[in-house]
Short mmCIF file of C-alpha atoms and ligand atoms in Angstrom, two decimals:
data_model
loop_
_atom_site.label_atom_id
_atom_site.label_comp_id
_atom_site.label_asym_id
_atom_site.label_seq_id
_atom_site.Cartn_x
_atom_site.Cartn_y
_atom_site.Cartn_z
CA MET Z 1 -2.35 155.27 26.17
CA GLN Z 2 -2.65 151.64 24.75
CA ALA Z 3 -5.88 151.18 22.38
CA VAL Z 4 -6.60 149.31 19.59
CA LEU Z 5 -7.02 151.14 16.36
CA TRP Z 6 -9.68 151.14 13.88
CA ARG Z 7 -8.53 152.76 10.86
CA ARG Z 8 -11.26 151.27 8.69
CA TYR Z 9 -14.30 149.05 8.26
CA GLY Z 10 -13.84 145.84 7.60
CA ALA Z 11 -12.17 142.06 8.27
CA PRO Z 12 -10.71 141.75 12.21
CA GLU Z 13 -7.82 141.84 10.88
CA THR Z 14 -8.62 145.60 9.86
CA LEU Z 15 -8.24 146.62 13.97
CA THR Z 16 -4.42 146.53 15.48
CA LEU Z 17 -3.29 147.85 19.16
CA GLY Z 18 -1.68 151.15 19.25
CA ASN Z 19 -0.76 154.37 20.65
CA ALA Z 20 -3.61 157.09 21.43
CA PRO Z 21 -4.00 160.21 22.83
CA LYS Z 22 -5.01 159.76 26.84
CA PRO Z 23 -8.88 161.36 26.43
CA LEU Z 24 -8.86 165.07 28.37
CA PRO Z 25 -11.91 164.78 30.02
CA GLY Z 26 -14.39 167.94 29.42
CA PRO Z 27 -17.62 169.35 31.63
CA GLY Z 28 -19.45 166.69 32.78
CA GLU Z 29 -16.99 164.04 31.82
CA ILE Z 30 -15.44 161.74 34.11
CA ARG Z 31 -12.00 159.83 32.87
CA ILE Z 32 -11.21 156.08 33.39
CA ARG Z 33 -9.20 154.05 33.67
CA VAL Z 34 -10.42 150.97 32.08
CA HIS Z 35 -9.92 147.09 33.59
CA ALA Z 36 -11.79 145.39 31.45
CA THR Z 37 -14.26 145.51 27.81
CA THR Z 38 -15.41 143.15 25.88
CA VAL Z 39 -16.35 142.48 22.21
CA THR Z 40 -19.37 141.84 21.59
CA SER Z 41 -22.25 141.21 18.88
CA GLY Z 42 -22.73 144.93 18.30
CA ASP Z 43 -18.93 145.66 17.95
CA ALA Z 44 -18.13 142.87 15.81
CA ARG Z 45 -21.31 144.47 13.28
CA LEU Z 46 -19.48 147.62 13.52
CA ARG Z 47 -15.70 147.08 12.97
CA GLY Z 48 -17.44 145.83 9.14
CA CYS Z 49 -20.23 148.56 9.91
CA ARG Z 50 -22.66 145.68 8.70
CA GLY Z 51 -26.08 146.95 9.43
CA ALA Z 52 -29.03 144.72 8.30
CA GLY Z 53 -30.65 145.74 5.18
CA LEU Z 54 -31.90 149.29 5.60
CA PHE Z 55 -29.28 150.04 8.50
CA TRP Z 56 -26.42 150.40 7.03
CA LEU Z 57 -26.44 154.13 5.51
CA PRO Z 58 -28.03 155.79 9.67
CA LEU Z 59 -24.84 153.91 10.62
CA ARG Z 60 -22.33 154.92 8.42
CA LEU Z 61 -23.84 158.44 9.19
CA VAL Z 62 -23.05 157.94 12.60
CA PHE Z 63 -19.85 156.23 12.29
CA GLY Z 64 -18.36 158.05 9.18
CA LEU Z 65 -19.15 157.18 5.75
CA PHE Z 66 -16.12 155.81 4.21
CA ARG Z 67 -14.05 155.12 7.82
CA PRO Z 68 -14.44 155.08 11.20
CA ARG Z 69 -14.62 158.57 12.60
CA HIS Z 70 -13.54 158.15 15.72
CA PRO Z 71 -10.24 155.91 15.98
CA VAL Z 72 -11.00 153.96 19.42
CA PRO Z 73 -13.94 151.21 19.17
CA GLY Z 74 -15.30 149.54 22.13
CA MET Z 75 -18.55 149.96 24.21
CA GLU Z 76 -19.06 147.60 27.09
CA PHE Z 77 -16.07 149.07 30.26
CA ALA Z 78 -15.86 148.15 33.79
CA GLY Z 79 -12.59 150.16 35.33
CA VAL Z 80 -12.01 153.26 37.89
CA VAL Z 81 -12.90 156.73 37.85
CA GLU Z 82 -9.13 158.37 37.59
CA ALA Z 83 -10.05 162.02 36.57
CA LEU Z 84 -13.25 164.45 36.64
CA GLY Z 85 -14.24 166.84 34.21
CA ALA Z 86 -15.72 170.63 35.87
CA GLY Z 87 -18.95 170.71 36.74
CA VAL Z 88 -19.10 166.25 38.04
CA ALA Z 89 -20.82 166.00 40.98
CA GLY Z 90 -22.17 162.58 40.81
CA PHE Z 91 -18.82 160.38 40.54
CA ALA Z 92 -15.72 160.67 43.13
CA PRO Z 93 -11.83 159.25 41.90
CA GLY Z 94 -11.54 155.77 43.05
CA GLU Z 95 -15.06 155.23 42.07
CA ARG Z 96 -15.79 151.39 40.47
CA VAL Z 97 -18.07 152.17 37.92
CA PHE Z 98 -18.93 149.77 35.17
CA GLY Z 99 -21.30 151.08 31.67
CA LEU Z 100 -21.79 151.03 27.85
CA ALA Z 101 -20.09 153.71 25.30
CA LEU Z 102 -21.08 154.47 22.46
CA ARG Z 103 -17.11 153.49 21.13
CA GLY Z 104 -13.51 154.09 23.11
CA ALA Z 105 -13.58 151.34 25.45
CA HIS Z 106 -11.23 149.21 23.76
CA ALA Z 107 -8.37 151.69 25.70
CA GLU Z 108 -6.76 151.86 28.73
CA TYR Z 109 -8.82 155.30 29.01
CA LEU Z 110 -12.09 156.20 28.86
CA THR Z 111 -13.90 159.68 28.97
CA MET Z 112 -17.98 159.71 29.70
CA PRO Z 113 -20.44 162.17 30.66
CA GLU Z 114 -21.35 161.47 34.09
CA THR Z 115 -25.40 161.29 32.58
CA GLY Z 116 -24.01 158.92 30.39
CA CYS Z 117 -24.51 155.43 30.62
CA VAL Z 118 -22.16 154.55 33.70
CA ALA Z 119 -22.94 153.76 37.18
CA ARG Z 120 -21.07 152.51 39.86
CA GLN Z 121 -20.82 148.89 39.77
CA PRO Z 122 -22.53 145.92 41.63
CA ALA Z 123 -21.06 145.32 44.70
CA GLY Z 124 -18.83 142.25 45.24
CA LEU Z 125 -17.95 141.96 41.05
CA SER Z 126 -14.78 141.71 39.73
CA HIS Z 127 -13.54 144.29 36.99
CA ALA Z 128 -14.14 141.53 33.65
CA GLU Z 129 -17.77 140.11 35.30
CA ALA Z 130 -19.05 144.12 35.42
CA ALA Z 131 -17.55 144.39 32.01
CA ALA Z 132 -19.87 141.38 30.92
CA LEU Z 133 -23.77 142.79 31.97
CA PRO Z 134 -24.28 145.81 30.45
CA PHE Z 135 -25.08 145.14 26.61
CA GLY Z 136 -26.64 141.80 27.21
CA GLY Z 137 -28.31 142.71 30.41
CA LEU Z 138 -29.38 146.61 28.50
CA SER Z 139 -30.51 144.94 26.22
CA ALA Z 140 -32.83 142.38 27.78
CA LEU Z 141 -34.22 144.63 30.07
CA VAL Z 142 -36.10 147.04 27.43
CA PHE Z 143 -36.84 143.93 25.30
CA LEU Z 144 -38.47 141.91 27.89
CA ARG Z 145 -40.35 145.02 30.01
CA ASP Z 146 -40.24 147.33 27.49
CA VAL Z 147 -40.85 145.58 23.58
CA ALA Z 148 -42.93 142.57 24.95
CA GLN Z 149 -44.56 144.45 28.35
CA ALA Z 150 -43.85 140.85 29.76
CA ARG Z 151 -46.19 139.96 32.62
CA THR Z 152 -45.92 137.64 35.45
CA GLY Z 153 -46.86 134.07 34.65
CA GLU Z 154 -46.67 133.69 31.30
CA ARG Z 155 -44.84 131.65 28.79
CA LEU Z 156 -41.82 132.66 26.48
CA VAL Z 157 -39.59 131.15 24.61
CA VAL Z 158 -36.12 132.52 23.96
CA HIS Z 159 -34.09 131.55 20.34
CA GLY Z 160 -30.45 131.96 20.70
CA ALA Z 161 -30.03 131.91 24.82
CA ALA Z 162 -26.80 131.29 24.94
CA GLY Z 163 -25.40 134.59 23.48
CA ALA Z 164 -24.47 137.73 25.76
CA VAL Z 165 -28.61 139.08 25.47
CA GLY Z 166 -30.02 135.48 25.56
CA VAL Z 167 -28.02 134.54 29.12
CA HIS Z 168 -29.59 137.49 30.63
CA LEU Z 169 -33.52 137.77 29.08
CA VAL Z 170 -33.05 133.88 30.69
CA GLN Z 171 -32.54 134.93 33.73
CA MET Z 172 -34.32 138.76 33.95
CA ALA Z 173 -37.66 136.22 32.19
CA ARG Z 174 -37.27 133.31 35.62
CA HIS Z 175 -37.13 136.35 38.05
CA PHE Z 176 -39.76 138.08 36.67
CA GLY Z 177 -42.00 135.16 37.27
CA LEU Z 178 -42.38 133.76 33.44
CA THR Z 179 -42.46 130.11 32.62
CA VAL Z 180 -39.27 130.05 30.75
CA THR Z 181 -38.02 127.72 27.32
CA ALA Z 182 -34.23 128.41 26.50
CA VAL Z 183 -33.42 127.29 22.77
CA ALA Z 184 -29.73 126.48 22.33
CA SER Z 185 -27.15 124.28 21.28
CA ALA Z 186 -26.80 121.15 23.55
CA ARG Z 187 -23.57 122.24 24.74
CA HIS Z 188 -25.01 125.15 26.72
CA ASP Z 189 -27.76 122.48 28.24
CA ALA Z 190 -26.25 122.82 31.92
CA LEU Z 191 -25.62 126.76 31.95
CA LEU Z 192 -28.98 127.78 30.33
CA ARG Z 193 -30.90 125.53 33.06
CA ALA Z 194 -28.04 126.80 36.24
CA LEU Z 195 -29.60 130.27 35.11
CA GLY Z 196 -33.03 129.56 35.37
CA ALA Z 197 -34.69 127.80 32.40
CA HIS Z 198 -37.81 125.11 32.98
CA GLN Z 199 -37.31 123.51 29.72
CA VAL Z 200 -34.23 123.71 27.64
CA LEU Z 201 -34.28 122.58 23.83
CA ASP Z 202 -31.55 122.03 21.30
CA ARG Z 203 -31.87 124.12 18.56
CA ALA Z 204 -30.06 121.17 16.06
CA THR Z 205 -33.04 118.29 16.74
CA ARG Z 206 -36.09 120.43 18.66
CA ASP Z 207 -37.80 122.50 17.02
CA PHE Z 208 -40.24 124.60 19.11
CA THR Z 209 -42.72 125.53 16.33
CA GLU Z 210 -43.70 121.89 16.13
CA GLY Z 211 -44.44 121.91 20.83
CA ALA Z 212 -48.21 121.72 21.37
CA ALA Z 213 -47.51 124.61 23.93
CA ARG Z 214 -48.83 127.59 23.73
CA GLN Z 215 -46.89 130.86 24.36
CA ASP Z 216 -46.85 134.47 24.53
CA ILE Z 217 -44.10 135.43 23.68
CA VAL Z 218 -41.21 134.57 21.71
CA LEU Z 219 -38.28 136.28 22.08
CA ASP Z 220 -35.72 136.00 18.96
CA ALA Z 221 -32.45 137.18 20.43
CA VAL Z 222 -30.57 136.50 17.47
CA GLY Z 223 -32.57 135.93 14.32
CA GLY Z 224 -33.32 132.88 12.41
CA THR Z 225 -37.37 132.36 13.22
CA ARG Z 226 -39.96 133.03 11.14
CA PHE Z 227 -43.48 134.50 12.00
CA GLY Z 228 -45.25 131.92 9.41
CA ARG Z 229 -44.17 129.12 11.73
CA VAL Z 230 -43.71 130.63 15.38
CA ARG Z 231 -47.83 131.94 14.92
CA ARG Z 232 -48.71 128.54 15.56
CA VAL Z 233 -47.31 127.96 19.01
CA LEU Z 234 -48.04 131.72 19.73
CA ASN Z 235 -51.52 133.00 22.03
CA PRO Z 236 -53.69 135.38 20.36
CA ARG Z 237 -52.12 137.48 21.94
CA GLY Z 238 -48.54 136.87 21.74
CA ARG Z 239 -45.60 138.05 20.51
CA HIS Z 240 -42.96 137.56 18.26
CA VAL Z 241 -40.07 139.77 19.34
CA PHE Z 242 -36.90 140.36 17.05
CA VAL Z 243 -33.53 141.90 18.50
CA ASN Z 244 -31.74 141.37 15.48
CA PHE Z 245 -33.84 142.54 12.69
CA GLY Z 246 -34.22 144.12 9.39
CA ALA Z 247 -36.90 145.46 6.71
CA ARG Z 248 -38.89 142.08 5.98
CA GLU Z 249 -39.23 142.05 10.71
CA LEU Z 250 -40.14 145.81 10.52
CA ALA Z 251 -42.69 145.60 7.40
CA LEU Z 252 -44.79 142.18 9.32
CA MET Z 253 -45.20 144.53 13.12
CA LEU Z 254 -46.50 146.77 10.92
CA TRP Z 255 -49.07 144.36 9.48
CA THR Z 256 -49.47 142.38 12.28
CA ARG Z 257 -50.83 146.20 14.12
CA LEU Z 258 -53.71 146.10 11.54
CA ARG Z 259 -54.80 142.99 12.01
CA PRO Z 260 -55.72 140.53 15.42
CA GLY Z 261 -54.09 138.38 16.43
CA PRO Z 262 -50.14 137.15 17.24
CA ARG Z 263 -48.39 140.67 16.67
CA VAL Z 264 -44.07 140.96 15.36
CA LEU Z 265 -42.39 143.79 17.45
CA CYS Z 266 -38.91 145.33 17.09
CA GLY Z 267 -36.77 147.76 19.08
CA HIS Z 268 -33.64 149.32 20.06
CA ALA Z 269 -31.83 149.16 23.83
CA PRO Z 270 -30.57 153.01 23.89
CA GLY Z 271 -28.30 152.31 26.86
CA ARG Z 272 -29.71 154.92 29.67
CA GLN Z 273 -28.47 155.59 32.99
CA THR Z 274 -31.86 154.58 34.45
CA ASP Z 275 -31.99 151.16 33.05
CA LEU Z 276 -28.49 150.36 34.03
CA LEU Z 277 -29.74 151.42 37.27
CA ALA Z 278 -32.07 149.14 37.23
CA LEU Z 279 -29.60 145.93 36.17
CA ARG Z 280 -27.68 147.25 39.08
CA ASP Z 281 -30.76 146.39 41.28
CA LEU Z 282 -31.75 143.18 40.18
CA VAL Z 283 -27.49 142.33 40.27
CA GLU Z 284 -27.26 143.19 43.75
CA GLN Z 285 -30.75 141.86 44.42
CA GLY Z 286 -29.00 138.19 42.89
CA ALA Z 287 -31.39 137.97 39.98
CA ILE Z 288 -28.77 137.95 37.42
CA ARG Z 289 -25.42 137.36 37.89
CA PRO Z 290 -22.70 138.07 34.83
CA VAL Z 291 -21.80 134.89 32.03
CA ILE Z 292 -18.61 135.31 30.86
CA GLY Z 293 -17.42 132.39 28.43
CA ARG Z 294 -13.98 133.30 27.40
CA ARG Z 295 -11.68 136.19 28.87
CA MET Z 296 -8.51 137.33 26.44
CA PRO Z 297 -6.23 140.49 26.92
CA LEU Z 298 -6.48 143.08 25.16
CA SER Z 299 -4.04 142.26 22.22
CA ASP Z 300 -6.12 139.15 21.57
CA ILE Z 301 -8.40 141.84 19.74
CA VAL Z 302 -7.97 139.76 16.03
CA ALA Z 303 -8.72 136.33 17.63
CA ALA Z 304 -12.00 138.10 19.71
CA HIS Z 305 -13.57 139.46 16.76
CA ALA Z 306 -12.96 136.95 15.27
CA LEU Z 307 -14.63 134.24 17.32
CA VAL Z 308 -17.64 137.00 18.04
CA ASP Z 309 -18.10 136.64 14.05
CA SER Z 310 -18.36 132.80 14.10
CA GLY Z 311 -21.76 132.97 15.91
CA ARG Z 312 -21.04 130.81 18.54
CA LYS Z 313 -20.23 133.12 21.82
CA GLN Z 314 -21.50 131.71 25.24
CA GLY Z 315 -22.04 134.93 27.60
CA ALA Z 316 -19.50 137.43 26.88
CA LEU Z 317 -16.35 137.54 25.81
CA VAL Z 318 -14.14 139.43 28.41
CA LEU Z 319 -10.78 141.45 27.45
CA GLU Z 320 -8.54 142.19 30.47
CA VAL Z 321 -7.20 145.50 29.54
CA ILE Z 322 -5.61 144.89 33.54
CA PRO Z 323 -5.12 141.24 33.71
CA ALA Z 324 -7.09 140.72 36.89
CA GLY Z 325 -4.85 140.54 40.42
CA CYS Z 326 -2.07 143.32 38.47
CA PRO Z 327 -1.04 144.86 42.35
CA HIS Z 328 -1.19 148.54 40.89
CA PRO Z 329 -1.42 149.73 37.16
CA ALA Z 330 0.40 152.63 35.96
N1 NAP M 401 -32.18 146.01 18.68
C1 NAP M 401 -30.97 145.45 19.81
O1 NAP M 401 -30.59 146.90 20.15
C2 NAP M 401 -29.96 144.95 19.73
C3 NAP M 401 -29.36 144.98 21.29
C4 NAP M 401 -28.23 144.27 21.26
C5 NAP M 401 -27.96 143.28 20.18
N2 NAP M 401 -28.77 143.06 19.20
C6 NAP M 401 -28.98 141.83 18.26
O2 NAP M 401 -28.73 140.63 19.05
C7 NAP M 401 -28.29 139.90 18.09
C8 NAP M 401 -27.99 139.04 19.21
O3 NAP M 401 -26.85 139.31 19.94
P1 NAP M 401 -25.55 138.66 21.34
O4 NAP M 401 -24.56 139.80 21.87
O5 NAP M 401 -26.75 137.73 22.39
O6 NAP M 401 -25.00 137.88 20.12
P2 NAP M 401 -24.01 136.42 20.19
O7 NAP M 401 -23.51 137.16 22.18
O8 NAP M 401 -22.93 136.71 19.60
O9 NAP M 401 -25.19 134.84 20.90
C9 NAP M 401 -24.52 134.33 19.66
C10 NAP M 401 -25.16 133.05 20.54
O10 NAP M 401 -26.23 133.20 19.18
C11 NAP M 401 -26.37 131.59 18.79
N3 NAP M 401 -26.82 131.10 17.81
C12 NAP M 401 -25.84 131.06 16.82
N4 NAP M 401 -26.45 130.76 15.34
C13 NAP M 401 -28.03 130.48 16.14
C14 NAP M 401 -29.12 130.53 15.16
N5 NAP M 401 -29.38 130.95 13.72
N6 NAP M 401 -30.56 130.02 16.18
C15 NAP M 401 -30.53 129.95 17.42
N7 NAP M 401 -29.27 130.41 17.97
C16 NAP M 401 -28.33 130.56 17.53
C17 NAP M 401 -25.28 130.47 19.50
O11 NAP M 401 -25.07 129.57 20.49
P3 NAP M 401 -24.90 128.44 19.62
O12 NAP M 401 -23.56 127.73 20.41
O13 NAP M 401 -25.98 127.81 19.71
O14 NAP M 401 -24.82 128.69 18.43
C18 NAP M 401 -24.59 131.73 20.75
O15 NAP M 401 -24.54 132.05 21.71
C19 NAP M 401 -26.56 140.65 17.16
O16 NAP M 401 -27.60 140.71 15.95
C20 NAP M 401 -27.12 141.51 17.70
O17 NAP M 401 -26.41 142.76 16.86
C21 NAP M 401 -29.06 143.99 19.10
#
C-alpha cells in the first residue's frame, strides 16, 4: 500500500511517500481503508520527537529511542471498515468510521483495536470533515470538561483560538453556556465570531491581561501566556489552563495548588472511545462543526508538515488519501 514513511526524526524532508505492507487486522482489530487524514501539531512534534523539556525522553521511549520504531506516522483518520479480525462484534465492513490512532494513519490502510479511539462517523459529514474532528475536538472536550471543569455561566478566554484545539474550544464553550473571548490574529476574526465567540481580540494589538473584565478560565491552547500576568484578570477561584506546557507550568501547577487564589492546571487528552462518542453526539446535535483550513493530497506530506511547523495553521490541515468524489478506490 502507499504510505508516508518515517525513518528518522527530523525536518519535514525526512518524510517520504513510499510503499509499506498492508496491515493485517489481528484478533479484535478492524482494518480501515483511509480516505482522509490530517497533519496535526502532534504529528509535527512527533516527527522531530520534540517533547517540551522533560517530555523528550518519555516520547523517545514510546516511539523509538534513536529512530521511529513504527515506519508510518499519522494520527487522525476517516474512512471505511474494510476487514475484521477475529472476534470483532462492534463494527461491520462498509461502515464509515473516524478516530485517532497513535501512528499509522498516513497510509491507504490502518488497523485499529475495535475498543480503541474509533467510532462510526457523525451523520452527514464527508470523510475530510470527519478526519478534521478528533485531535482538536477530543482535546477541547477533555481540557474544558475535566481539566478546567468549566461550568455554565463562566467567563473564558481562549488564547490561540484559531488552531485545531482552539476552534473546538470556542464552539464547545459556547455550547456549554460560557461567555467566550477568543484571542487570535485578526485574519481569523470572522471565523471565530461565526463559531460563537462573544468577543474576538487581535493578539497583535490587544492584550487580554490588561482588560478590566474578570475571567474564570484562561485556556492557553498554544503556549506563550504567563501566569504572572494572567492572574491579574482571573477571579480568586480562576484557572489558568495550559494545553501545551513544560516544566515551568508543571511547577506552577504544584505551587498554586498549595496556595489560595487562582490555579495553574495542565493535562493530557488521552483519546478514549467514550469521549469520541461524546464528540460525535455534539457534532450530530449541531453544537460543533469541523473547521478545515487547508486540503492537500497525501503526496504533499512535506509541504503539509512545513505549514504546520509555521504555527499559523487554521483549524485542521486535511490530507486527502482518496480525493473526494473518486468513485471506487482499489
Ligand atoms: N496536552 C495535550 O494532550 C495536547 C493535546 C492537543 C494539542 N496539544 C498541544 O497544543 C498546542 C496547540 O495545538 P493545535 O493543534 O491547536 O495547534 P495548531 O492547529 O498548529 O494552532 C496554531 C494556531 O495558533 C496560533 N498561534 C501561533 N502562535 C501563537 C501565539 N504566540 N499566540 C497566540 N496564538 C498563536 C496560530 O494562529 P495565528 O494566525 O494567530 O498565529 C494558529 O492558528 C500544540 O502545542 C499541541 O502540541 C496538547
